[in-house]
Short mmCIF file of C-alpha atoms in Angstrom, two decimals:
data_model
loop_
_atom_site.label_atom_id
_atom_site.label_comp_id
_atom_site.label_asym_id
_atom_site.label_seq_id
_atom_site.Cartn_x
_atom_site.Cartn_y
_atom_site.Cartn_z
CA UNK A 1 87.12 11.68 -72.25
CA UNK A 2 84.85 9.63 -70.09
CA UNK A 3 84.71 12.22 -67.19
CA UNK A 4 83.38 14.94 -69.52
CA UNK A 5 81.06 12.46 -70.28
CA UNK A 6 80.11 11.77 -67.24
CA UNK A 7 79.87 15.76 -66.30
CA UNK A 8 77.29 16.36 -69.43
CA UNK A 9 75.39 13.36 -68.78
CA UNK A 10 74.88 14.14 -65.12
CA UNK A 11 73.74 17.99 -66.07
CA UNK A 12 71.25 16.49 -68.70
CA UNK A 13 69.67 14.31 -66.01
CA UNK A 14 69.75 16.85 -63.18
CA UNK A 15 68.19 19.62 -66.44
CA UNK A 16 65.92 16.01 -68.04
CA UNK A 17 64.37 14.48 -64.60
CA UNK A 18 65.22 17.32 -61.76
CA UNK A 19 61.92 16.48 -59.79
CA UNK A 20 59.22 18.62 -61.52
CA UNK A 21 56.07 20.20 -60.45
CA UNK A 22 53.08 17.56 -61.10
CA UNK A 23 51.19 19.55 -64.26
CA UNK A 24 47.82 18.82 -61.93
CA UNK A 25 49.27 21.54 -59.47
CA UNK A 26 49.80 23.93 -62.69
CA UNK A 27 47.93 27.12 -63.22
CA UNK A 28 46.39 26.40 -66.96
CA UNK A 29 45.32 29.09 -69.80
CA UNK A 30 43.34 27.68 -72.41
CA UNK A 31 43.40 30.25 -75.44
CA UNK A 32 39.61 31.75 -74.55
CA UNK A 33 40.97 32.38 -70.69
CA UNK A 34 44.09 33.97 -71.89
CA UNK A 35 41.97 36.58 -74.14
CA UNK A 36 39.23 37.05 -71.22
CA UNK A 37 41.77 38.08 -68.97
CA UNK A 38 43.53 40.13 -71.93
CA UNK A 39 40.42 41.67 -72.64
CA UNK A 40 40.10 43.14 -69.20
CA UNK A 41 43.61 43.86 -68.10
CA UNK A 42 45.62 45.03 -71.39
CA UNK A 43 47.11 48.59 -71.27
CA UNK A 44 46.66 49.24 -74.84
CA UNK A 45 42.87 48.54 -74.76
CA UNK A 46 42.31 50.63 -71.58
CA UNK A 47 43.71 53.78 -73.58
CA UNK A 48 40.81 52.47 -76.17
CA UNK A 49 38.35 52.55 -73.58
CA UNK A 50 39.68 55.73 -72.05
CA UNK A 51 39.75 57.17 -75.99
CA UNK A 52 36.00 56.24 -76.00
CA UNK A 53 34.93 58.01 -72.52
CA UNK A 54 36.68 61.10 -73.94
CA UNK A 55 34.22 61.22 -77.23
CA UNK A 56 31.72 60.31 -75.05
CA UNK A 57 31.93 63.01 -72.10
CA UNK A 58 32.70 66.05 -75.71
CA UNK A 59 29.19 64.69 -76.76
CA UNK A 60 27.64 65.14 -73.45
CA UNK A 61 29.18 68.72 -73.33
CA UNK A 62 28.20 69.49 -76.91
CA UNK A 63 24.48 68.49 -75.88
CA UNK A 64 24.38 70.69 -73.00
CA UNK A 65 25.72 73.49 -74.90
CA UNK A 66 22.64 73.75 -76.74
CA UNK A 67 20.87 74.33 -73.28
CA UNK A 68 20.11 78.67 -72.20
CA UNK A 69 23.46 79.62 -69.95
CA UNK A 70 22.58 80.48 -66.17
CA UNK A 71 25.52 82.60 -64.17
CA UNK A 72 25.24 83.88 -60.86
CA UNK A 73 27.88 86.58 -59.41
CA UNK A 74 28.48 88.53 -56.72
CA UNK A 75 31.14 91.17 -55.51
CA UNK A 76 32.12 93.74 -52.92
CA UNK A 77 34.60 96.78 -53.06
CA UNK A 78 36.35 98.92 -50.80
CA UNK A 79 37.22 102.95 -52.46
CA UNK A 80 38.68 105.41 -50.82
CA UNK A 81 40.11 108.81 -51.67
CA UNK A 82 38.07 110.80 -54.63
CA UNK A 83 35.51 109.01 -56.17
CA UNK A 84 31.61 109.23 -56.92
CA UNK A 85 29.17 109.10 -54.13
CA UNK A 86 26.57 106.79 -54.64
CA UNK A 87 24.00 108.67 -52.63
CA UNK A 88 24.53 112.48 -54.35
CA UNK A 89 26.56 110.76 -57.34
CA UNK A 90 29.04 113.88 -57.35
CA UNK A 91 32.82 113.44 -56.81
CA UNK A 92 33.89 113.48 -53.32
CA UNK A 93 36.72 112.44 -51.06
CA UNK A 94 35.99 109.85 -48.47
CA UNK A 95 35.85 105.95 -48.11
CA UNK A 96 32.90 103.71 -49.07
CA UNK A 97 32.52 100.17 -49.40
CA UNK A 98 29.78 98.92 -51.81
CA UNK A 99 28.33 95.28 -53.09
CA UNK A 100 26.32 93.84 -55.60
CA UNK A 101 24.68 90.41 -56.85
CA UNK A 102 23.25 89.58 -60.13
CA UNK A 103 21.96 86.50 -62.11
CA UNK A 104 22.28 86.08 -66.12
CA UNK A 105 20.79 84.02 -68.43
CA UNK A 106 21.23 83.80 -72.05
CA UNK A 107 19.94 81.03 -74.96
CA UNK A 108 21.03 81.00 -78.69
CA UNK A 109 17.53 80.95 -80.73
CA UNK A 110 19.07 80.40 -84.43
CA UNK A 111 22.48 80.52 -85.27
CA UNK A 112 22.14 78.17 -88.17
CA UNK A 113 22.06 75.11 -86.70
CA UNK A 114 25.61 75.21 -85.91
CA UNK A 115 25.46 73.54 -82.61
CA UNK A 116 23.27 70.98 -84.09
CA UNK A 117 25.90 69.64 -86.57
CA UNK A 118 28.70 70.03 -83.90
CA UNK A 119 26.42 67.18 -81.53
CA UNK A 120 26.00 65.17 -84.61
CA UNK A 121 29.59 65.38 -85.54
CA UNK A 122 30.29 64.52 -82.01
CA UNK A 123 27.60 60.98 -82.39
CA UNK A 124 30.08 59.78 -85.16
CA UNK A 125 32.94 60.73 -83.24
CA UNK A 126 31.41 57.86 -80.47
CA UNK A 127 30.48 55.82 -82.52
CA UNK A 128 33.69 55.46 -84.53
CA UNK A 129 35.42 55.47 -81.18
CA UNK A 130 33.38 52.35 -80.33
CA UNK A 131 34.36 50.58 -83.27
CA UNK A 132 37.71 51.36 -82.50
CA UNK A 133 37.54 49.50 -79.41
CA UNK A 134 36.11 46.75 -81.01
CA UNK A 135 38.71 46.76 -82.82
CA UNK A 136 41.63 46.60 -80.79
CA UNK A 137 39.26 43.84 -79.08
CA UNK A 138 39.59 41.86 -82.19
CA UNK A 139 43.12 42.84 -82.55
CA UNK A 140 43.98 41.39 -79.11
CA UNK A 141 42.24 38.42 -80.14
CA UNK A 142 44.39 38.00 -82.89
CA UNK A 143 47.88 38.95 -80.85
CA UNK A 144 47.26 36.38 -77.79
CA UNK A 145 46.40 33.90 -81.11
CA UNK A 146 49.78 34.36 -82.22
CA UNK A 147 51.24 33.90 -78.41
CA UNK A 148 49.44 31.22 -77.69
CA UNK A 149 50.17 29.04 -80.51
CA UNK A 150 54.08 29.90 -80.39
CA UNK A 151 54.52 28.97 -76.82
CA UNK A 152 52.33 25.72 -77.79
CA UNK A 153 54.82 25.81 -80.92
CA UNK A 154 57.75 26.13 -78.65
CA UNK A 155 56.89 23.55 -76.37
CA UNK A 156 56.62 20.95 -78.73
CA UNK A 157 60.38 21.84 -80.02
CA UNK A 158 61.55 21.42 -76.33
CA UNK A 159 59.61 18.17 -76.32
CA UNK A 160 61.85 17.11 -79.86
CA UNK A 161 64.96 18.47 -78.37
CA UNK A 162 64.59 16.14 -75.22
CA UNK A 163 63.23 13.12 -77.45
CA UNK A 164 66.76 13.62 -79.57
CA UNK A 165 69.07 14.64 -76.54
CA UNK A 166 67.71 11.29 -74.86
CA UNK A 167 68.13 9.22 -78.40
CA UNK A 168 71.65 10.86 -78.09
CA UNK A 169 72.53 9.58 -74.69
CA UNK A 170 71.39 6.02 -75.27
CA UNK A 171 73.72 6.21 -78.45
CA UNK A 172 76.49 7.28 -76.45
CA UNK A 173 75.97 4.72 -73.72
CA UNK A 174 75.94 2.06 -76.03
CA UNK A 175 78.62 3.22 -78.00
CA UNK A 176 80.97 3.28 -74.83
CA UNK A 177 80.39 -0.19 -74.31
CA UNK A 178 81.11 -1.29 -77.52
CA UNK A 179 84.42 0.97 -77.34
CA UNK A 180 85.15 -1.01 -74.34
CA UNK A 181 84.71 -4.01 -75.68
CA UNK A 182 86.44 -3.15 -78.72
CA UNK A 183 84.29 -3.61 -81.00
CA UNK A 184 84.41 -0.03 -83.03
CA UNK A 185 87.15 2.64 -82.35
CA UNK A 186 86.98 5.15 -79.80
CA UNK A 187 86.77 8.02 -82.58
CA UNK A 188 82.70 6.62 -82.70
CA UNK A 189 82.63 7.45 -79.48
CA UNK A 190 83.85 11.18 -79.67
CA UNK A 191 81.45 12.14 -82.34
CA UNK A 192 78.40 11.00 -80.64
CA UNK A 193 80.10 13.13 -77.33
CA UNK A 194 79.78 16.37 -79.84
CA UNK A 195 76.34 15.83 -81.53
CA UNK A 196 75.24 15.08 -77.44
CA UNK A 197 76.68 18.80 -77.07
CA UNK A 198 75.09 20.15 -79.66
CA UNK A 199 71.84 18.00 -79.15
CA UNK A 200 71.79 19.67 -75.66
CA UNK A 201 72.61 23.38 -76.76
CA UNK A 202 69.68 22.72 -79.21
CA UNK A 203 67.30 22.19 -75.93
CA UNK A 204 68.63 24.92 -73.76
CA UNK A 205 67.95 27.11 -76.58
CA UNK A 206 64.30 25.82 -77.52
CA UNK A 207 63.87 25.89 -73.58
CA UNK A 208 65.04 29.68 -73.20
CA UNK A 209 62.56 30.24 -76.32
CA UNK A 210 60.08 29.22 -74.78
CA UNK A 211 60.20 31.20 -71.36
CA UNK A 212 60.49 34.33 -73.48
CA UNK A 213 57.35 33.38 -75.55
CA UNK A 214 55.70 32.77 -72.42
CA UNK A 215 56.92 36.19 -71.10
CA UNK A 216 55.74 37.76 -73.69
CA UNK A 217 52.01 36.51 -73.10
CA UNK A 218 52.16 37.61 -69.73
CA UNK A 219 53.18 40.94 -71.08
CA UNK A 220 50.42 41.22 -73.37
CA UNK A 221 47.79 40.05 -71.22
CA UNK A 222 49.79 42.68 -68.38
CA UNK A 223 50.09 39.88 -66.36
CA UNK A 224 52.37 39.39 -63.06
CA UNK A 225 55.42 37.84 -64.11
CA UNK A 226 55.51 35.51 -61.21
CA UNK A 227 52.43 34.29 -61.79
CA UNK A 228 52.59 30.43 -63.20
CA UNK A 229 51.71 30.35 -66.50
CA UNK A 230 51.09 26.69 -68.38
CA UNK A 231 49.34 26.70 -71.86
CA UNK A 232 46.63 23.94 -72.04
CA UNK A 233 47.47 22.55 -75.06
CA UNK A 234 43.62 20.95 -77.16
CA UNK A 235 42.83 17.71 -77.56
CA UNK A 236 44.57 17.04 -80.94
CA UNK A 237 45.67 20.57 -82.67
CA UNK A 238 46.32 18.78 -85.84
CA UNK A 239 42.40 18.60 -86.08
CA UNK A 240 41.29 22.12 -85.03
CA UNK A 241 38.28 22.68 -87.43
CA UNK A 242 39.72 25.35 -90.19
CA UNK A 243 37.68 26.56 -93.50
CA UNK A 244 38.59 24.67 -96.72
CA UNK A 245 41.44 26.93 -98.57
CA UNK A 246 40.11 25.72 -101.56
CA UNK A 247 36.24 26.36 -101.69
CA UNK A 248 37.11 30.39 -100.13
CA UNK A 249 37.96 32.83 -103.01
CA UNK A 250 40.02 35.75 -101.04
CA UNK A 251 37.00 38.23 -102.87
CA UNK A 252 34.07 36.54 -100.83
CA UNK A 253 37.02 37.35 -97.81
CA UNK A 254 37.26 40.65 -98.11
CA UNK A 255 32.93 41.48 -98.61
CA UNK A 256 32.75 39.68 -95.64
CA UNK A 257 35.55 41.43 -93.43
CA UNK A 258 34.25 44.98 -95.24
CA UNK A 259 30.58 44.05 -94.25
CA UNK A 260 31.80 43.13 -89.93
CA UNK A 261 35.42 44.71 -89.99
CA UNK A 262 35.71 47.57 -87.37
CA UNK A 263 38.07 49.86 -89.07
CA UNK A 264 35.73 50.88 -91.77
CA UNK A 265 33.33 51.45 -90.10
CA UNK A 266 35.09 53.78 -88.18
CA UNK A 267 36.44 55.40 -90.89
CA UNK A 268 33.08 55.69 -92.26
CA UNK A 269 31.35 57.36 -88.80
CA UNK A 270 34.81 59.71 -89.12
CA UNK A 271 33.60 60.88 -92.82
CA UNK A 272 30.41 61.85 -91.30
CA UNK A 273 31.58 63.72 -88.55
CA UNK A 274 34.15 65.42 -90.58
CA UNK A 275 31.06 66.58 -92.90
CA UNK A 276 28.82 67.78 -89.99
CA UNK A 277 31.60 69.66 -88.49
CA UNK A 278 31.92 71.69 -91.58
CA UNK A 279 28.35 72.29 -91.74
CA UNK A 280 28.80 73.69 -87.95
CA UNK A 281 31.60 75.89 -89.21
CA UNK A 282 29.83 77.24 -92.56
CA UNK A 283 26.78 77.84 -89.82
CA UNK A 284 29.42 80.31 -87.79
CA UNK A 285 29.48 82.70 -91.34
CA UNK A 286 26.59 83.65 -91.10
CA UNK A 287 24.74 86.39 -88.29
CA UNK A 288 23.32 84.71 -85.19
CA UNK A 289 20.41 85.68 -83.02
CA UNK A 290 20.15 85.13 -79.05
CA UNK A 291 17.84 86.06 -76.21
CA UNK A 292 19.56 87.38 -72.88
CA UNK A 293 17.98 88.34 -69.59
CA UNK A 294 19.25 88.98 -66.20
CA UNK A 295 17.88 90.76 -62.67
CA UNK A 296 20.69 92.49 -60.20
CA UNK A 297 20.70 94.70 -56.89
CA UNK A 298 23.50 96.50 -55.09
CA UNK A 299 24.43 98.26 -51.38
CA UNK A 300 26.43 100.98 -50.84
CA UNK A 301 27.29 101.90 -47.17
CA UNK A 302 27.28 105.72 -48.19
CA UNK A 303 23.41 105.22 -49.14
CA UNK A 304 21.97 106.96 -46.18
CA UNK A 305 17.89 107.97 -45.15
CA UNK A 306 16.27 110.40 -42.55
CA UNK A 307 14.61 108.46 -39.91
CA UNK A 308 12.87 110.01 -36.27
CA UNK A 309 11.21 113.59 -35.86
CA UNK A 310 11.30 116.22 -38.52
CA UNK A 311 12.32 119.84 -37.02
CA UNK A 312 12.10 123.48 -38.84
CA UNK A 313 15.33 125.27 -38.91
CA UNK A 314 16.20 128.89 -39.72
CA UNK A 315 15.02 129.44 -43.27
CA UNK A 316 17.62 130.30 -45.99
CA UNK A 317 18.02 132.63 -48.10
CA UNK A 318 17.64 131.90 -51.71
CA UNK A 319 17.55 135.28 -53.73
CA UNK A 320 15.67 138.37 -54.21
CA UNK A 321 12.20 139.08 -56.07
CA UNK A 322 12.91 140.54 -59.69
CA UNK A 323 10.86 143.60 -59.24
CA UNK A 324 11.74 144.57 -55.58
CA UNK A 325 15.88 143.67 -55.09
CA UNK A 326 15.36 144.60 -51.17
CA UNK A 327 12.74 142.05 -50.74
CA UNK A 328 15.11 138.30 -50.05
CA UNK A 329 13.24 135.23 -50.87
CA UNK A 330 14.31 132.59 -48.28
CA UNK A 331 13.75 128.99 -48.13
CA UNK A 332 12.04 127.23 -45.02
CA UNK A 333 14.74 124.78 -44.05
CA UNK A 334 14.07 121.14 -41.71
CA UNK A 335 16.28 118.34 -40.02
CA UNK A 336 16.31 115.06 -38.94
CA UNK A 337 18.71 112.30 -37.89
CA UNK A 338 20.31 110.28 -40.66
CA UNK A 339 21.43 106.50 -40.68
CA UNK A 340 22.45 104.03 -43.49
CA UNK A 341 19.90 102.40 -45.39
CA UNK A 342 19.52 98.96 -44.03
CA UNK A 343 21.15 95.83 -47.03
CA UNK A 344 17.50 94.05 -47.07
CA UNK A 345 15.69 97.62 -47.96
CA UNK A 346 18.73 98.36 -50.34
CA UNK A 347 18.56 95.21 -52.39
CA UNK A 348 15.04 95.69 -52.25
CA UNK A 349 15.13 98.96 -53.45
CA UNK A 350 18.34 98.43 -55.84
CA UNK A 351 16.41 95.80 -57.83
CA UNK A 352 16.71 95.78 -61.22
CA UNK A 353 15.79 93.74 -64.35
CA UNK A 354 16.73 93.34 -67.73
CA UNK A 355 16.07 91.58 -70.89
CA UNK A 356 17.38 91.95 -74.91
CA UNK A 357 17.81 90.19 -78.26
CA UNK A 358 20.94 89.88 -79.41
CA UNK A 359 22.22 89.64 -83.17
CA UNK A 360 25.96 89.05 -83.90
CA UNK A 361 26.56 89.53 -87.62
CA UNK A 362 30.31 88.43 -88.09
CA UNK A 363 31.90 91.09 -90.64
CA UNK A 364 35.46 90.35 -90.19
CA UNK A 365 37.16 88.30 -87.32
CA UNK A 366 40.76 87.95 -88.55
CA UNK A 367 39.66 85.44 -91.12
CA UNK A 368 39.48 82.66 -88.10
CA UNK A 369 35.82 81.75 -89.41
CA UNK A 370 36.91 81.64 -92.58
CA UNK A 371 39.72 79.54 -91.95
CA UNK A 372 37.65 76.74 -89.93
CA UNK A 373 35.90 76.35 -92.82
CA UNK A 374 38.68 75.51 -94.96
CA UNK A 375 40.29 73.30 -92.29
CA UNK A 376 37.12 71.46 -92.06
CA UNK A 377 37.20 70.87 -96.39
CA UNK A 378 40.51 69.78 -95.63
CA UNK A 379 39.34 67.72 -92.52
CA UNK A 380 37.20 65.87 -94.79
CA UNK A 381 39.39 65.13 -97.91
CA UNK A 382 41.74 63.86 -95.32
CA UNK A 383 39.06 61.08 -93.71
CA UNK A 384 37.60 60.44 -97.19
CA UNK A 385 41.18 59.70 -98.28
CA UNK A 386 41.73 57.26 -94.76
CA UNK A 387 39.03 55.53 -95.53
CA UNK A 388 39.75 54.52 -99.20
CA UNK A 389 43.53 53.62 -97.97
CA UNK A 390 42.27 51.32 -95.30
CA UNK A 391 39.86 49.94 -97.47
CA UNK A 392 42.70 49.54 -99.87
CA UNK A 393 44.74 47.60 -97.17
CA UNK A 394 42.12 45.57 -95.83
CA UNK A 395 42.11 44.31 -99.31
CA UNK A 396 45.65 44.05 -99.72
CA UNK A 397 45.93 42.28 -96.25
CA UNK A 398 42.86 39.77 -97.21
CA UNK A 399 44.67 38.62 -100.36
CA UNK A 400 48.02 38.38 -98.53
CA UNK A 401 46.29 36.07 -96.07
CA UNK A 402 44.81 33.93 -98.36
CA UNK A 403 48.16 33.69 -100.20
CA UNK A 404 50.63 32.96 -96.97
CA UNK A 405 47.17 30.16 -95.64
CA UNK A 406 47.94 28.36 -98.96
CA UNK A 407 51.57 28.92 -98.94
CA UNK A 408 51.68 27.68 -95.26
CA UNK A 409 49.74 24.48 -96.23
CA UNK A 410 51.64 23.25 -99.17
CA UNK A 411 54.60 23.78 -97.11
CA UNK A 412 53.46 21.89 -94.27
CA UNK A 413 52.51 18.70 -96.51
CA UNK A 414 56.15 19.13 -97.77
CA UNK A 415 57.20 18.93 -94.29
CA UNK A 416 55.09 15.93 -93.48
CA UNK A 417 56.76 14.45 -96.46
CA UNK A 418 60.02 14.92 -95.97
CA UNK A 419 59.53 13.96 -92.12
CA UNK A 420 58.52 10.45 -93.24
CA UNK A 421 61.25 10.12 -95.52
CA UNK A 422 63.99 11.02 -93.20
CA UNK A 423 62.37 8.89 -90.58
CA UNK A 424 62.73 6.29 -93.06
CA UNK A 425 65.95 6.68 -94.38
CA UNK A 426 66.86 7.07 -90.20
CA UNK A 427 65.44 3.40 -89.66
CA UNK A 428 67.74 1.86 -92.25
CA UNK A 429 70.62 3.60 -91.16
CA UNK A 430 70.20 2.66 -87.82
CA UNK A 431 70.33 -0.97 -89.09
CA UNK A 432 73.03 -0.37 -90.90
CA UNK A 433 75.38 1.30 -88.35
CA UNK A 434 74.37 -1.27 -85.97
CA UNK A 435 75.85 -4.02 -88.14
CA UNK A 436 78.93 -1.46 -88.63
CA UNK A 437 78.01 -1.14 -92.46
CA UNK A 438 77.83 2.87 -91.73
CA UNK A 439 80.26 5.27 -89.93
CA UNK A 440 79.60 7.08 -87.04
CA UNK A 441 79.48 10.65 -89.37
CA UNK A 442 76.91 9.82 -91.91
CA UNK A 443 74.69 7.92 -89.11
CA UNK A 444 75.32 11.05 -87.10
CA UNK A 445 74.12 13.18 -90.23
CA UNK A 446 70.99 11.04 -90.63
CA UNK A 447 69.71 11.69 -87.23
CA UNK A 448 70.40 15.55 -87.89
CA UNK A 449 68.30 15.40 -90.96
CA UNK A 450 65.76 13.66 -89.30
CA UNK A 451 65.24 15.80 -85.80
CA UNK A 452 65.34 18.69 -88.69
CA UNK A 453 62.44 17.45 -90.34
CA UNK A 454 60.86 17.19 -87.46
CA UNK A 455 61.02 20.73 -86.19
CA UNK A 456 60.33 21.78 -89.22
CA UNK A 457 56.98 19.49 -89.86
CA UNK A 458 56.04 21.10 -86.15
CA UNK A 459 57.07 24.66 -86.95
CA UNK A 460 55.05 24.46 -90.66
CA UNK A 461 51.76 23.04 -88.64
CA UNK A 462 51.41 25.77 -86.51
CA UNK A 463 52.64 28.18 -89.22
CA UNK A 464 49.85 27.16 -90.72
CA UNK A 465 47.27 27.00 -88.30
CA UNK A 466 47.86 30.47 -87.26
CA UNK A 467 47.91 31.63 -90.78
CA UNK A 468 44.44 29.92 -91.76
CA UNK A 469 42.67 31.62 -88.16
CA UNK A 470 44.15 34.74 -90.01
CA UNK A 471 42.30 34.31 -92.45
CA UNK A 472 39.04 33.35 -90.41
CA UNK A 473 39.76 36.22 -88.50
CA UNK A 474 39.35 38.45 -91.31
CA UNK A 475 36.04 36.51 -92.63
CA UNK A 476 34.26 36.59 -88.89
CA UNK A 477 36.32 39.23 -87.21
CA UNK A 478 37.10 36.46 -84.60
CA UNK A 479 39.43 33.60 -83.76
CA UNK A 480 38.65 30.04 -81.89
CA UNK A 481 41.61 27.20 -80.96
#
């Protein structure tokens, strides 16, 4: 019996007083430096910000598609075998090759201002978007909240754990002596040797809790997980200023967190774009007018012209005078050398121009115009109805708020209550099981109670602290520790 405890007092010291790092040489996070860095470095809010950039860049292109279209092309070919000749434009059989440039242009001039209510669809797209990410802003301010104040909350249950696991050791020392001595049986000593056990199991546990809570942070602020991480814990968190439960009716709540929260107003900019993108698809039902213009040129290497001295050949006959058969008609007949028609003088001479008005007058398109129309009706029943649900649960949440902020209080005076009674009822036991009026069991059970009490009375304080920034949060749209 006394070498096992020996063994678990010599692993409590070596766990207790192993020669820690001086808190001075600590990297610290205050709560407003764990959301900066949050702010900047969390995954989730980058696919926000990406989210955003994308509304932002289909706005752009929505703008410029208002803009006249400009396209440039160009092209060669190579025929052979039977084909048209470009120079007599009969069919013959031989090999050409041939080229040609042009430049289009073409701009809508009324197509019932369907483009115009796609761009403004697209401006509440961006700005929704952007109150989105303001959002999830908020949102992260509310998350590393929550993280911060359970690794603060998990801290100060190590620090109880070690208080009691200490209390338990001095109890145990003192206990063997008066074994020794024999001045109470050795059974005293056995059951302080299991509450030590289970004193200890309570710490390791409350210890691993709180490197997990402190992993988590560094998750959500995506932060390396070698990187020392050491919560810097305010001045006195039982005074961090909150609003007075009583004088804030959960109504006056929720006007404020309608009037600033993100959500709806999202949901709002998304009703508006939903109802300008069905004006841009009732515009598409109706006929459409554009201007289009364009200039082009072509070369042919089959395009050939006479060049040099012109020479009289021997004329050819062409037929005979209608009066006088034996008299022939002929034909005086010339030559002269022949060469391709140099590219410059062919583009030059190939130039041509064109311009036109255009009207499209949709008759039937396999009911696809038709059908964006009622997909956009449905498009905006289905944002109108978002927005009255998340109205509906912002209300819902508000009132939940205020009902866990006063729930949390009353149950953290309880605790503060029943912490003072057990440390009382503790203090008189101790008096009277150091007289011997009071077994080792029901002292043993008194202690229990009273390290209970105390993790509770910490647990129910920052139970309620984060539940009454909650409810802040939803009043300002922001949180401060």
């Amino acid at each position: 019996m006394n070498k096992k405890s020996l063994a678990i007092a010599s692993i409590l010291a070596l766990l207790l007083f192993g020669n820690p790092q001086p808190v001075a040489a600590q990297d610290n996070w205050s709560y407003q430096r764990a959301l900066d860095y949050a702010l900047t470095h969390n995954l989730t809010l980058q696919q926000s910000v990406f989210q955003k950039r994308l509304a932002e860049l289909t706005l752009k292109q929505n703008q410029m598609a208002r803009l006249p279209t400009l396209n440039a092309g160009a092209g060669g070919e190579y025929r052979f075998g039977r084909n048209i000749s470009f120079e007599s434009n009969t069919y013959v059989t031989a090999a050409n090759f041939s080229s040609g440039v042009n430049l289009n242009t073409s701009a809508d001039l009324f197509g019932w201002f369907s483009k115009q209510n796609t761009v403004a669809a697209s401006r509440y797209q961006v700005y929704a978007y952007n109150s989105l990410l303001e959002k999830a802003r908020n949102d992260m301010g509310v998350n590393v909240a929550n993280a911060f104040l359970q690794i603060l909350l998990a801290n100060e249950q190590v620090k109880i754990s070690k208080s009691q696991v200490d209390l338990s050791m001095a109890q145990l020392d003192n206990t063997k002596k008066l074994v020794a001595a024999g001045s109470v049986p050795e059974s005293n000593q056995a059951d302080l040797e299991a509450q030590l056990a289970r004193d200890s199991s309570t710490l390791v546990t409350a210890q691993n809790q709180s490197v997990i809570n402190v992993l988590q942070m560094k998750a959500l602020l995506n932060l390396d997980f070698a990187v020392p991480f050491i919560v810097e814990l305010p001045e006195n968190i039982e005074r961090i200023p909150v609003l007075n439960l009583w004088e804030t009716a959960p109504e006056m709540v929720f006007s404020a967190a309608l009037a600033a929260y993100p959500q709806y107003r999202a949901d709002s900019m998304f009703v508006k774009a939903a109802n300008k993108s069905l004006a841009s698809a009732k515009g598409a039902l109706y006929p459409s007018l554009s201007l289009s213009a364009g200039i082009n040129t072509s070369y042919a290497n089959t395009i050939k012209e006479g060049f040099g001295p012109i020479t009289a050949g021997t004329p050819q006959a062409i037929g005979y005078l209608k009066n006088d058969p034996t008299s022939i008609v002929e034909q005086p007949t010339f030559s002269q050398d022949r060469r391709i028609v140099p590219f410059g003088d062919q583009l030059s001479n190939n130039f041509g121009q064109n311009i036109g008005l255009n009207l499209n007058i949709p008759l039937f398109n396999g009911w696809r115009s038709r059908g964006a129309v009622e997909r956009a009706k449905i498009d905006v029943q289905d944002k109108q109805l978002a927005l009255d649900i998340n109205r509906q649960k912002l209300r819902q949440d508000v009132y939940t708020a205020h009902a866990n902020a006063i729930g949390a209080f009353q149950k953290y005076q309880a605790a503060i209550t029943t912490e003072r009674a057990s440390q009382k009822a503790y203090d008189f036991a101790t008096k009277r099981f150091n007289v011997g009026l009071m077994n080792t069991v029901e002292y043993i059970t008194t202690q229990t109670n009273l390290f209970k009490a105390q993790i509770d009375k910490v647990s129910a304080l920052y139970d309620y602290i984060f539940k009454i920034k909650l409810l802040e949060f939803y009043r300002d749209q922001r949180i401060t520790l």
